[in-house]
Coordinates of C-alpha atoms in Angstrom, one line a residue:
Chain B
X108 CA 11.5 -4.2 25.3
X109 CA 13.7 -6.8 23.6
X110 CA 11.2 -9.6 24.2
X111 CA 8.4 -7.5 22.8
X112 CA 10.5 -6.8 19.7
X113 CA 11.2 -10.5 19.5
X114 CA 7.5 -11.3 19.8
X115 CA 6.8 -8.9 17.1
X116 CA 9.4 -10.5 14.8
X117 CA 7.9 -13.9 15.5
X118 CA 4.5 -12.6 14.6
X119 CA 5.9 -11.0 11.5
X120 CA 7.8 -14.2 10.6
X121 CA 4.7 -16.3 11.1
X122 CA 2.7 -14.0 9.0
X123 CA 5.2 -14.0 6.2
X124 CA 5.9 -17.7 6.8
X125 CA 2.3 -18.6 6.1
X126 CA 2.3 -16.8 2.8
X127 CA 5.1 -19.1 1.7
X128 CA 3.6 -22.4 2.8
X129 CA 1.4 -23.4 -0.1
X130 CA -2.1 -24.2 0.9
X131 CA -3.4 -27.5 -0.2
X132 CA -5.7 -26.4 -3.0
X133 CA -8.7 -28.5 -3.6
X134 CA -9.9 -28.0 -7.2
X135 CA -13.3 -26.5 -7.2
X136 CA -15.4 -28.6 -9.5
X137 CA -18.9 -27.3 -10.3
X138 CA -21.5 -29.2 -8.4
X139 CA -25.0 -29.7 -9.7
X140 CA -27.1 -28.4 -6.9
X141 CA -30.4 -28.3 -8.8
X142 CA -30.8 -24.5 -8.6
X143 CA -29.4 -23.9 -5.1
X144 CA -27.0 -21.0 -4.9
X145 CA -23.5 -22.4 -5.1
X146 CA -20.8 -20.5 -3.2
X147 CA -17.6 -22.2 -3.9
X148 CA -15.1 -21.6 -1.2
X149 CA -16.9 -18.9 0.7
X150 CA -17.1 -18.3 4.4
X151 CA -18.9 -15.5 6.1
X152 CA -17.7 -13.7 9.2
X153 CA -20.3 -11.9 11.2
X154 CA -19.4 -9.5 14.0
X155 CA -21.9 -8.8 16.8
X156 CA -20.9 -6.0 19.1
X157 CA -22.2 -6.3 22.6
X158 CA -22.1 -4.6 26.0
X159 CA -22.0 -7.5 28.4
X160 CA -25.0 -9.5 27.3
X161 CA -26.8 -6.7 25.5
X162 CA -26.4 -5.9 21.8
X163 CA -24.6 -2.5 21.6
X164 CA -26.8 0.4 20.6
X165 CA -25.2 3.6 19.4
X166 CA -26.4 6.8 21.1
X167 CA -28.7 4.5 23.1
X168 CA -29.0 3.3 26.6
X169 CA -26.7 4.1 29.4
X170 CA -24.2 1.3 30.2
X171 CA -22.0 0.8 33.3
X172 CA -18.4 -0.2 33.2
X173 CA -16.5 -2.3 35.7
X174 CA -15.4 0.8 37.7
X175 CA -19.1 1.9 38.0
X176 CA -19.0 4.8 35.5
X177 CA -22.2 5.3 33.4
X178 CA -21.6 5.8 29.7
X179 CA -23.2 5.7 26.3
X180 CA -21.4 4.9 23.0
X181 CA -21.7 7.1 19.8
X182 CA -19.0 5.4 17.7
X183 CA -17.3 2.0 17.8
X184 CA -14.9 0.8 15.1
X185 CA -12.0 -1.6 14.8
X186 CA -9.8 -3.1 12.2
X187 CA -9.6 -6.9 11.8
X188 CA -6.7 -8.0 9.6
X189 CA -4.4 -10.9 8.6
X190 CA -7.0 -13.6 9.0
X191 CA -6.0 -17.2 9.1
X192 CA -8.5 -20.2 9.1
X193 CA -7.1 -23.3 10.8
X194 CA -7.8 -26.9 9.9
X195 CA -7.7 -29.8 12.4
X196 CA -4.3 -30.9 11.1
X197 CA -2.8 -27.4 11.9
X198 CA -2.5 -26.3 8.3
X199 CA -4.2 -23.0 7.5
X200 CA -5.7 -20.8 4.9
X201 CA -4.6 -17.1 4.7
X202 CA -6.9 -14.5 3.3
X203 CA -5.2 -12.2 0.8
X204 CA -5.6 -8.4 1.2
X205 CA -7.0 -9.2 4.6
X206 CA -8.1 -5.8 6.0
X207 CA -11.6 -5.2 7.3
X208 CA -13.0 -2.2 9.1
X209 CA -15.9 -3.1 11.4
X210 CA -18.0 0.0 12.1
X211 CA -21.0 -0.4 14.4
X212 CA -22.6 2.5 12.6
X213 CA -22.5 0.9 9.2
X214 CA -24.5 -2.4 9.0
X215 CA -22.8 -3.5 5.8
X216 CA -19.4 -3.4 7.5
X217 CA -20.3 -5.9 10.2
X218 CA -20.1 -9.0 8.1
X219 CA -18.0 -10.0 5.2
X220 CA -17.4 -12.9 2.9
X221 CA -14.0 -14.6 2.7
X222 CA -13.4 -15.7 -0.9
X223 CA -11.4 -18.6 -2.4
X224 CA -11.4 -20.6 0.8
X225 CA -10.3 -24.2 -0.1
X226 CA -13.2 -26.6 0.5
X227 CA -12.5 -28.1 3.9
X228 CA -13.6 -28.1 7.5
X229 CA -12.2 -25.3 9.7
X230 CA -11.7 -25.4 13.4
X231 CA -10.4 -22.0 14.5
X232 CA -9.6 -18.5 13.3
X233 CA -6.6 -16.2 14.0
X234 CA -6.7 -12.4 13.3
X235 CA -5.0 -9.2 14.3
X236 CA -6.9 -6.4 15.9
X237 CA -5.5 -3.5 14.1
X238 CA -3.3 -3.0 11.0
X239 CA 0.2 -4.5 10.6
X240 CA 3.4 -2.6 10.7
X241 CA 3.9 -2.9 6.9
X242 CA 0.7 -1.1 6.0
X243 CA 1.4 1.6 8.5
X244 CA 4.7 2.4 6.8
X245 CA 4.3 1.9 3.1
X246 CA 2.3 4.9 1.9
X247 CA -1.1 5.3 0.3
X248 CA -3.5 2.4 0.8
X249 CA -7.1 1.9 -0.4
X250 CA -10.3 0.0 0.5
X251 CA -10.7 -0.6 4.3
X252 CA -7.3 1.2 4.7
X253 CA -8.3 4.4 2.8
X254 CA -7.6 7.3 5.1
X255 CA -11.0 8.7 4.1
X256 CA -12.4 6.2 6.6
X257 CA -11.2 8.6 9.3
X258 CA -9.2 5.9 11.1
X259 CA -5.8 7.4 10.3
X260 CA -3.7 10.0 12.1
X261 CA -2.3 12.4 9.6
X262 CA 0.1 14.4 12.0
X263 CA 1.8 11.3 13.4
X264 CA 1.1 8.9 10.6
X265 CA -0.4 5.5 11.3
X266 CA -3.8 3.8 11.7
X267 CA -6.2 4.2 14.5
X268 CA -6.6 0.5 15.1
X269 CA -9.8 0.7 17.2
X270 CA -11.9 3.5 18.6
X271 CA -14.7 4.1 21.0
X272 CA -16.4 7.5 21.5
X273 CA -19.3 8.4 23.7
X274 CA -20.5 10.3 26.7
X275 CA -20.3 9.9 30.5
X276 CA -22.1 12.0 33.1
X277 CA -19.8 14.6 34.6
X278 CA -17.3 14.5 31.8
X279 CA -18.2 17.4 29.5
X280 CA -15.9 16.4 26.7
X281 CA -17.2 12.8 26.7
X282 CA -15.1 9.7 26.4
X283 CA -12.8 9.2 23.4
X284 CA -10.4 6.3 23.1
X285 CA -8.4 6.2 19.8
X286 CA -6.0 3.3 19.8
X287 CA -3.0 3.8 17.7
X288 CA 0.8 3.1 17.7
X289 CA 2.4 0.4 15.6
X290 CA 6.0 0.6 16.8
X291 CA 8.0 -0.6 19.8
X292 CA 6.7 -1.5 23.2
X293 CA 3.5 0.6 22.9
X294 CA 2.3 -1.0 19.7
X295 CA -1.4 -1.7 20.1
X296 CA -1.9 -4.5 17.5
X297 CA -3.0 -7.7 19.2
X298 CA -3.3 -11.2 17.8
X299 CA -6.4 -13.2 18.7
X300 CA -7.0 -16.9 18.1
X301 CA -10.5 -18.3 18.7
X302 CA -11.6 -22.0 18.5
X303 CA -14.9 -22.7 16.8
X304 CA -17.5 -24.5 18.9
X305 CA -18.1 -26.7 15.9
X306 CA -16.3 -27.0 12.5
X307 CA -17.1 -24.5 9.8
X308 CA -17.7 -26.6 6.8
X309 CA -16.7 -24.9 3.6
X310 CA -18.3 -27.3 1.1
X311 CA -19.2 -25.2 -1.9
X312 CA -22.9 -25.7 -1.3
X313 CA -23.9 -23.6 1.6
X314 CA -21.8 -20.7 2.9
X315 CA -21.0 -21.2 6.6
X316 CA -21.2 -18.2 8.9
X317 CA -18.9 -17.7 11.9
X318 CA -20.5 -15.3 14.4
X319 CA -18.0 -13.4 16.6
X320 CA -19.0 -11.3 19.5
X321 CA -17.0 -8.4 20.9
X322 CA -17.8 -7.0 24.3
X323 CA -17.2 -3.3 24.8
X324 CA -17.0 -3.7 28.6
X325 CA -13.8 -5.7 28.2
X326 CA -12.1 -2.4 27.1
X327 CA -12.3 -1.1 30.6
X328 CA -12.0 -4.2 32.8
X329 CA -9.0 -6.5 32.9
X330 CA -6.1 -6.5 33.4
X331 CA -6.3 -2.7 33.7
X332 CA -9.3 -1.2 35.4
X333 CA -10.3 2.0 33.7
X334 CA -12.1 4.7 35.6
X335 CA -13.5 7.4 33.3
X336 CA -13.0 10.0 36.1
X337 CA -9.3 9.8 35.6
X338 CA -9.0 8.3 32.2
X339 CA -11.5 9.5 29.6
X340 CA -9.4 10.4 26.5
X341 CA -6.6 8.7 24.7
X342 CA -5.7 10.1 21.3
X343 CA -2.1 9.2 20.8
X344 CA 0.2 6.2 21.0
X345 CA 1.8 5.4 24.4
X346 CA 1.6 3.2 27.4
X347 CA -2.1 4.2 28.1
X348 CA -3.1 3.0 24.7
X349 CA -1.1 -0.2 25.1
X350 CA -2.8 -1.0 28.4
X351 CA -6.2 -0.6 26.9
X352 CA -5.2 -2.9 24.0
X353 CA -4.2 -5.5 26.6
X354 CA -7.8 -5.1 27.9
X355 CA -9.6 -5.6 24.6
X356 CA -7.3 -8.3 23.4
X357 CA -9.7 -10.8 24.9
X358 CA -13.0 -9.2 24.1
X359 CA -13.8 -11.6 21.2
X360 CA -15.6 -14.9 21.5
X361 CA -17.2 -17.1 18.8
X362 CA -20.8 -17.3 19.7
X363 CA -21.8 -19.9 17.1
X364 CA -21.1 -21.4 13.7
X365 CA -23.9 -21.6 11.2
X366 CA -23.4 -24.4 8.7
Chain A
X73 CA 15.4 -11.2 7.5
X74 CA 16.1 -7.8 6.1
X75 CA 18.0 -9.4 3.2
X76 CA 15.1 -11.8 2.4
X77 CA 12.8 -8.9 2.4
X78 CA 14.9 -6.9 -0.1
X79 CA 15.1 -9.9 -2.4
X80 CA 11.4 -10.3 -2.2
X81 CA 10.8 -6.7 -3.0
X82 CA 13.3 -6.9 -5.7
X83 CA 11.5 -9.8 -7.3
X84 CA 8.2 -8.1 -6.8
X85 CA 9.5 -5.0 -8.4
X86 CA 10.8 -6.9 -11.4
X87 CA 7.4 -8.5 -11.8
X88 CA 5.7 -5.2 -11.3
X89 CA 7.9 -3.5 -13.9
X90 CA 7.0 -6.3 -16.3
X91 CA 3.3 -5.9 -15.5
X92 CA 3.5 -2.1 -15.7
X93 CA 5.4 -2.4 -18.9
X94 CA 2.6 -4.4 -20.5
X95 CA 0.1 -2.2 -18.9
X96 CA 1.7 1.0 -20.2
X97 CA 1.9 -0.5 -23.6
X98 CA -1.8 -1.2 -23.5
X99 CA -2.5 2.2 -21.9
X100 CA -0.5 3.9 -24.6
X101 CA -2.7 2.5 -27.3
X102 CA -5.7 3.8 -25.6
X103 CA -4.4 7.2 -24.6
X104 CA -6.8 10.0 -25.3
X105 CA -4.8 12.4 -27.5
X106 CA -6.9 15.4 -26.5
X107 CA -5.4 15.3 -22.9
X108 CA -2.4 17.5 -22.7
X109 CA -0.7 18.2 -19.5
X110 CA 1.9 20.7 -20.5
X111 CA 5.3 20.9 -22.0
X112 CA 6.7 17.4 -21.6
X113 CA 3.8 15.2 -22.3
X114 CA 2.9 12.6 -24.8
X115 CA 6.2 10.7 -24.9
X116 CA 8.3 13.6 -26.2
X117 CA 10.5 13.5 -23.2
X118 CA 10.1 10.7 -20.7
X119 CA 9.9 11.4 -17.0
X120 CA 12.8 9.5 -15.5
X121 CA 14.2 9.6 -12.0
X122 CA 17.9 9.9 -11.9
X123 CA 20.0 9.7 -8.8
X124 CA 22.6 12.5 -9.1
X125 CA 26.2 11.4 -9.3
X126 CA 27.7 10.7 -5.9
X127 CA 24.5 10.8 -4.0
X128 CA 23.3 8.0 -1.7
X129 CA 20.4 5.7 -2.8
X130 CA 17.1 7.4 -2.2
X131 CA 14.7 6.0 0.4
X132 CA 11.7 6.4 -1.9
X133 CA 12.3 5.1 -5.4
X134 CA 8.7 4.9 -6.5
X135 CA 8.3 1.5 -4.9
X136 CA 4.7 0.3 -5.6
X137 CA 4.1 3.5 -7.6
X138 CA 5.5 3.1 -11.1
X139 CA 6.6 6.5 -12.4
X140 CA 5.1 7.5 -15.7
X141 CA 4.6 10.7 -17.7
X142 CA 0.8 10.3 -17.1
X143 CA 1.2 9.8 -13.4
X144 CA 3.5 12.8 -13.1
X145 CA 1.2 15.0 -15.1
X146 CA -1.8 14.0 -13.0
X147 CA 0.3 14.8 -9.9
X148 CA 1.2 18.2 -11.3
X149 CA -2.4 19.1 -12.0
X150 CA -3.4 17.9 -8.5
X151 CA -0.6 19.9 -6.9
X152 CA -2.1 23.1 -8.3
X153 CA -5.7 22.1 -7.8
X154 CA -7.6 24.5 -5.6
X155 CA -10.5 22.0 -5.3
X156 CA -8.4 20.1 -2.8
X157 CA -9.5 22.8 -0.3
X158 CA -12.9 23.3 1.3
X159 CA -13.8 26.6 -0.5
X160 CA -11.7 25.8 -3.7
X161 CA -9.4 28.6 -2.8
X162 CA -6.1 27.0 -1.8
X163 CA -3.8 24.5 -3.6
X164 CA -0.6 22.9 -2.5
X165 CA 1.1 25.4 -4.8
X166 CA -0.4 28.3 -2.7
X167 CA 2.1 27.5 0.1
X168 CA 4.7 25.8 -1.9
X169 CA 5.6 28.2 -4.8
X170 CA 7.9 27.2 -7.6
X171 CA 9.9 30.4 -7.6
X172 CA 10.5 29.9 -3.8
X173 CA 11.9 26.4 -4.4
X174 CA 8.4 25.4 -3.3
X175 CA 8.5 27.1 0.1
X176 CA 6.1 30.0 0.8
X177 CA 8.0 33.2 -0.1
X178 CA 8.1 35.8 2.5
X179 CA 5.7 34.0 4.8
X180 CA 7.0 33.3 8.3
X181 CA 4.2 30.8 9.1
X182 CA 1.8 29.1 6.8
X183 CA -1.1 31.1 5.5
X184 CA -4.1 28.8 4.7
X185 CA -7.8 28.9 3.9
X186 CA -9.8 32.0 5.2
X187 CA -6.4 33.6 6.0
X188 CA -5.9 31.3 8.9
X189 CA -2.4 31.2 10.2
X190 CA -0.5 28.1 11.2
X191 CA 2.4 27.9 13.5
X192 CA 5.1 26.6 11.2
X193 CA 7.0 27.8 8.1
X194 CA 6.2 26.0 4.8
X195 CA 9.3 24.0 4.1
X196 CA 10.7 23.9 0.5
X197 CA 10.0 20.8 -1.6
X198 CA 12.9 19.2 -3.4
X199 CA 14.9 16.0 -2.9
X200 CA 12.1 14.5 -0.9
X201 CA 12.9 11.0 -2.0
X202 CA 15.9 11.1 0.4
X203 CA 13.8 12.2 3.5
X204 CA 13.2 9.4 6.0
X205 CA 10.3 11.5 7.5
X206 CA 8.3 14.6 6.7
X207 CA 7.3 17.8 8.5
X208 CA 9.4 19.7 10.9
X209 CA 8.8 17.2 13.6
X210 CA 9.2 14.1 11.4
X211 CA 5.6 13.0 12.3
X212 CA 4.8 11.7 8.8
X213 CA 6.6 8.5 7.7
X214 CA 5.9 8.3 4.0
X215 CA 5.9 10.7 1.0
X216 CA 2.5 9.3 -0.1
X217 CA 0.9 9.8 3.3
X218 CA 2.1 13.4 3.5
X219 CA -0.7 15.2 1.6
X220 CA -3.4 13.9 3.9
X221 CA -2.5 16.4 6.6
X222 CA -2.6 19.7 4.7
X223 CA -5.9 18.6 3.0
X224 CA -7.6 17.9 6.4
X225 CA -5.9 20.5 8.5
X226 CA -8.4 23.2 9.4
X227 CA -5.7 25.9 9.2
X228 CA -4.6 24.8 5.7
X229 CA -7.1 23.4 3.3
X230 CA -9.8 22.2 5.7
X231 CA -11.4 19.6 3.4
X232 CA -12.2 15.9 3.7
X233 CA -10.6 13.3 1.6
X234 CA -14.1 12.0 0.6
X235 CA -15.1 15.5 -0.7
X236 CA -11.9 15.8 -2.7
X237 CA -12.6 12.5 -4.4
X238 CA -16.2 13.4 -5.0
X239 CA -15.2 16.8 -6.5
X240 CA -12.7 15.2 -8.9
X241 CA -14.5 12.1 -10.0
X242 CA -17.2 14.1 -11.8
X243 CA -14.7 16.0 -13.9
X244 CA -14.1 14.7 -17.4
X245 CA -10.5 15.9 -17.6
X246 CA -9.6 14.1 -14.4
X247 CA -11.4 10.9 -15.4
X248 CA -9.3 10.7 -18.5
X249 CA -6.1 11.6 -16.7
X250 CA -6.7 8.9 -14.0
X251 CA -7.4 6.5 -16.8
X252 CA -4.2 7.4 -18.5
X253 CA -2.2 7.2 -15.3
X254 CA -3.7 4.2 -13.7
X255 CA -5.6 2.2 -16.3
X256 CA -9.2 3.1 -15.5
X257 CA -11.2 6.1 -14.5
X258 CA -11.5 5.3 -10.8
X259 CA -10.6 8.3 -8.6
X260 CA -9.6 7.4 -5.1
X261 CA -7.3 8.8 -2.4
X262 CA -4.6 6.2 -3.0
X263 CA -4.3 7.3 -6.7
X264 CA -4.3 11.0 -5.7
X265 CA -1.5 10.5 -3.2
X266 CA 0.5 8.3 -5.5
X267 CA 0.2 10.8 -8.4
X268 CA 1.3 13.6 -6.0
X269 CA 4.2 11.5 -4.9
X270 CA 5.3 11.1 -8.5
X271 CA 5.2 14.8 -9.1
X272 CA 7.0 15.8 -5.8
X273 CA 9.4 12.9 -5.9
X274 CA 10.6 14.0 -9.4
X275 CA 11.7 17.4 -7.9
X276 CA 15.4 16.9 -7.6
X277 CA 17.6 19.9 -7.1
X278 CA 21.2 18.9 -7.9
X279 CA 22.4 21.5 -10.3
X280 CA 23.8 24.4 -8.2
X281 CA 27.3 25.8 -8.7
X282 CA 28.4 23.5 -5.8
X283 CA 27.2 20.4 -7.7
X284 CA 29.0 21.4 -10.8
X285 CA 32.1 22.0 -8.7
X286 CA 31.8 18.5 -7.2
X287 CA 31.3 17.0 -10.6
X288 CA 34.1 19.0 -12.1
X289 CA 31.8 20.6 -14.7
X290 CA 32.0 23.9 -16.4
X291 CA 30.4 26.6 -14.3
X292 CA 31.6 24.9 -11.1
X293 CA 34.7 27.1 -10.6
X294 CA 34.6 28.2 -7.0
X295 CA 36.2 31.5 -5.9
X296 CA 38.7 31.6 -3.1
X297 CA 36.1 33.1 -0.7
X298 CA 33.6 30.3 -1.6
X299 CA 36.2 27.7 -0.9
X300 CA 37.1 29.3 2.4
X301 CA 33.4 29.2 3.2
X302 CA 33.2 25.5 2.3
X303 CA 36.0 24.9 4.7
X304 CA 34.2 26.7 7.5
X305 CA 31.1 24.8 6.6
X306 CA 32.8 21.5 6.7
X307 CA 34.2 22.2 10.2
X308 CA 31.2 23.9 11.8
X309 CA 28.0 22.9 10.1
X310 CA 28.3 19.7 8.0
X311 CA 27.8 17.3 10.9
X312 CA 24.1 18.2 10.9
X313 CA 23.7 19.8 7.4
X314 CA 25.4 16.8 5.8
X315 CA 26.5 16.9 2.2
X316 CA 25.3 16.3 -0.5
X317 CA 21.7 16.8 0.7
X318 CA 22.8 19.3 3.3
X319 CA 20.9 17.5 6.0
X320 CA 21.3 14.3 7.9
X321 CA 17.5 14.4 8.4
X322 CA 17.9 13.8 12.1
X323 CA 15.9 15.6 14.8
X324 CA 18.0 18.2 16.6
X325 CA 17.7 21.2 18.8
X326 CA 19.9 24.0 17.4
X327 CA 19.2 26.1 20.5
X328 CA 16.5 28.5 19.3
X329 CA 14.8 30.2 22.2
X330 CA 11.2 29.1 22.3
X331 CA 8.5 31.6 21.6
X332 CA 5.0 32.2 22.8
X333 CA 3.8 29.3 20.6
X334 CA 6.1 27.0 22.5
X335 CA 6.3 24.5 19.7
X336 CA 7.8 21.4 21.3
X337 CA 8.8 19.9 17.9
X338 CA 9.7 16.2 18.0
X339 CA 8.5 16.1 21.6
X340 CA 4.9 16.6 20.3
X341 CA 5.2 13.3 18.5
X342 CA 7.1 11.1 21.0
X343 CA 6.1 12.8 24.3
X344 CA 9.7 12.2 25.3
X345 CA 11.4 14.9 27.3
X346 CA 14.6 14.2 25.5
X347 CA 12.9 15.2 22.2
X348 CA 11.6 18.6 23.3
X349 CA 12.4 21.4 20.8
X350 CA 14.0 19.1 18.3
X351 CA 13.3 19.8 14.7
X352 CA 14.2 18.0 11.5
X353 CA 17.6 19.5 10.2
X354 CA 16.6 21.4 7.1
X355 CA 18.5 21.3 3.8
X356 CA 20.6 24.4 3.0
X357 CA 20.0 24.2 -0.7
X358 CA 18.2 27.1 -2.4
X359 CA 18.3 29.4 0.6
X360 CA 18.2 32.3 -1.7
X361 CA 14.6 31.4 -2.6
X362 CA 13.3 29.9 0.6
X363 CA 13.5 32.7 3.2
X364 CA 12.4 33.3 5.9
X365 CA 14.3 30.6 7.9
X366 CA 13.8 28.1 10.7
X367 CA 10.6 26.1 11.6
X368 CA 8.7 29.3 12.4
X369 CA 10.4 31.6 9.9
X370 CA 11.9 33.9 12.5
X371 CA 14.9 35.0 10.5
X372 CA 14.8 36.7 7.2
X373 CA 18.5 36.9 6.2
X374 CA 21.4 34.5 6.4
X375 CA 23.3 37.2 8.3
X376 CA 20.7 36.9 11.1
X377 CA 21.0 33.1 11.1
X378 CA 24.7 33.2 11.5
X379 CA 24.6 36.0 14.1
X380 CA 22.2 33.7 16.0
X381 CA 24.5 30.7 15.7
X382 CA 27.4 32.7 17.3
X383 CA 25.4 34.1 20.2
X384 CA 24.9 31.8 23.2
X385 CA 22.3 29.2 22.4
X386 CA 19.2 29.0 24.5
X387 CA 19.7 26.0 26.7
X388 CA 16.5 24.2 27.1
X389 CA 18.2 20.9 28.2
X390 CA 18.1 19.3 24.8
X391 CA 20.4 21.7 22.8
X392 CA 22.7 19.7 20.6
X393 CA 26.2 19.1 22.0
X394 CA 27.6 20.2 18.6
X395 CA 26.2 23.7 19.4
X396 CA 26.3 23.7 23.2
X397 CA 25.6 26.6 25.5
X398 CA 28.1 28.9 23.7
X399 CA 26.9 28.6 20.2
X400 CA 29.3 28.1 17.2
X401 CA 32.4 30.2 17.1
X402 CA 32.6 32.1 13.8
X403 CA 34.6 35.2 13.0
X404 CA 33.1 38.0 10.9
X405 CA 35.3 36.8 8.1
X406 CA 34.0 33.2 8.5
X407 CA 30.5 34.5 8.3
X408 CA 31.1 36.4 5.1
X409 CA 32.8 33.4 3.6
X410 CA 30.0 31.1 4.7
X411 CA 27.4 33.2 3.1
X412 CA 29.3 33.2 -0.2
X413 CA 29.5 29.5 0.0
X414 CA 25.8 29.0 0.9
X415 CA 25.0 31.0 -2.2
X416 CA 26.7 28.3 -4.3
X417 CA 23.9 26.0 -3.2
X418 CA 21.2 28.0 -5.1
X419 CA 20.0 26.0 -8.1
X420 CA 18.4 28.4 -10.5
X421 CA 17.7 25.6 -13.1
X422 CA 15.5 23.9 -10.5
X423 CA 13.3 26.8 -9.7
X424 CA 13.0 27.6 -13.5
X425 CA 12.2 24.0 -14.4
X426 CA 9.0 24.3 -16.3
X427 CA 8.0 20.7 -15.7
X428 CA 7.2 21.7 -12.1
X429 CA 5.3 24.8 -12.8
X430 CA 1.5 25.1 -13.1
X431 CA 0.2 24.4 -16.5
X432 CA -1.1 27.8 -17.8

């Protein structure tokens, strides 16, 4: 417990630490591009949600998890927050108001532009799956964090950091995994760092795109094998949610960088 | 780390105050004079939050939510707005009535939309800025996040946040009020909740006879009976019902036998056996107006409450050691004195404060 609290403090310190470290700011001088669309300091992140090697289709085909249970998916959403972009020299850029809700059911939510990114080459990305402690405890929020997005528990306040809902044969109520809990040992936020296969070049001329895949099957695979016959619903914080967060902590990979 | 954080927030607050100051100045120039919210508007009397003498620092001091007359007036209108419910029938004020110190007079459990009954008693609303958590089970961690539940709860207002925003954003009066309060006409849930927090956070009840007694003011002369009652209270009740707020806001089991509803209280939130049947210690201010009592409104008189406390408490394993299996020892005289004392906690000026009433 103590080590987890400590880990949490370290994460918190590093998040607040990076705010203080001034980013080397490269002045953005207008470049004559002869009519080409100039996007100074933009980088696009694109999320591609997969089931194994297949693109996820909501209310579509039947998939099979590691335990052999058939299932379909009707909703798939998760928060990505506190994004950092790393440079080769281990300095980084921190996105401000860095809260994004990726919703498979809403095409426009699956990619977003990062603004005011200093012109440079970037080698890796760090983000949190979920919403940090601060925004869970400081009252009314807006944008991606608006409780109208139905990713908020109102009876035991806090964000649902990620959710999957769907059906599975023989389970009349279907499957429903709502990952929440931001305090103590059962907190479900997970920090992910992904290296880029090639540098993303933010050069003020063409906006690079970083394509990140998430694999739904990872939710149910390792280290904790989930069998829907015994575990098909999680709707509150606790050890079950924390275990599933350990599972999906490694569900992301960078498929490619488009320069 | 904690210190650094406070300093940071302190600086932030200073910057914010400056910004808001400028902003208010600008907003004031643009204010639409046709919008009147009630008695105290338009700079006649500024809404200011004052911590009563001798009270601890509040937990919520309108951090990130700069208090203003316009914000307060918007919150007041929203509090009495029936469009916050699915069929436009029920407002916050339906279950939190001014004359009942913002509890629901004479209702054991809440009575929502379509006459649907909840399982818990509507608590009164005052001195919320000192509460570390909200609801009987402490499940809500912030005053601004509190209204989300009643709006969405099928047994209360049964509406979606999106619908509420859509209903209000087409309304000219609201557009102007949001602009006056927040600088532009945007209606969103964050602004709704911040305005409601300004209104509810301003509800401070600190002007009962007891308060005058403590401050040594005229009208605070206690009778011998009341003073005996205070003495009993200090010995038998004050550990949980801590002065001056008359609650330490902890979660405790005072030994009430569970009913058919079997409300597990705090246990519902933490799933811990040690938390079963624990409820947030309620304030004892304004009891004259807030009956019936307890989380499910099972008692209608203070005599019943005290008679309960002196019978053996129902031992469900989590009964507070301060009460124990035998209840609290009180003589008939003690009970009479206690009731007299509890009556000195009724703050008539609070329930009559027109600033908190619906604009007619």
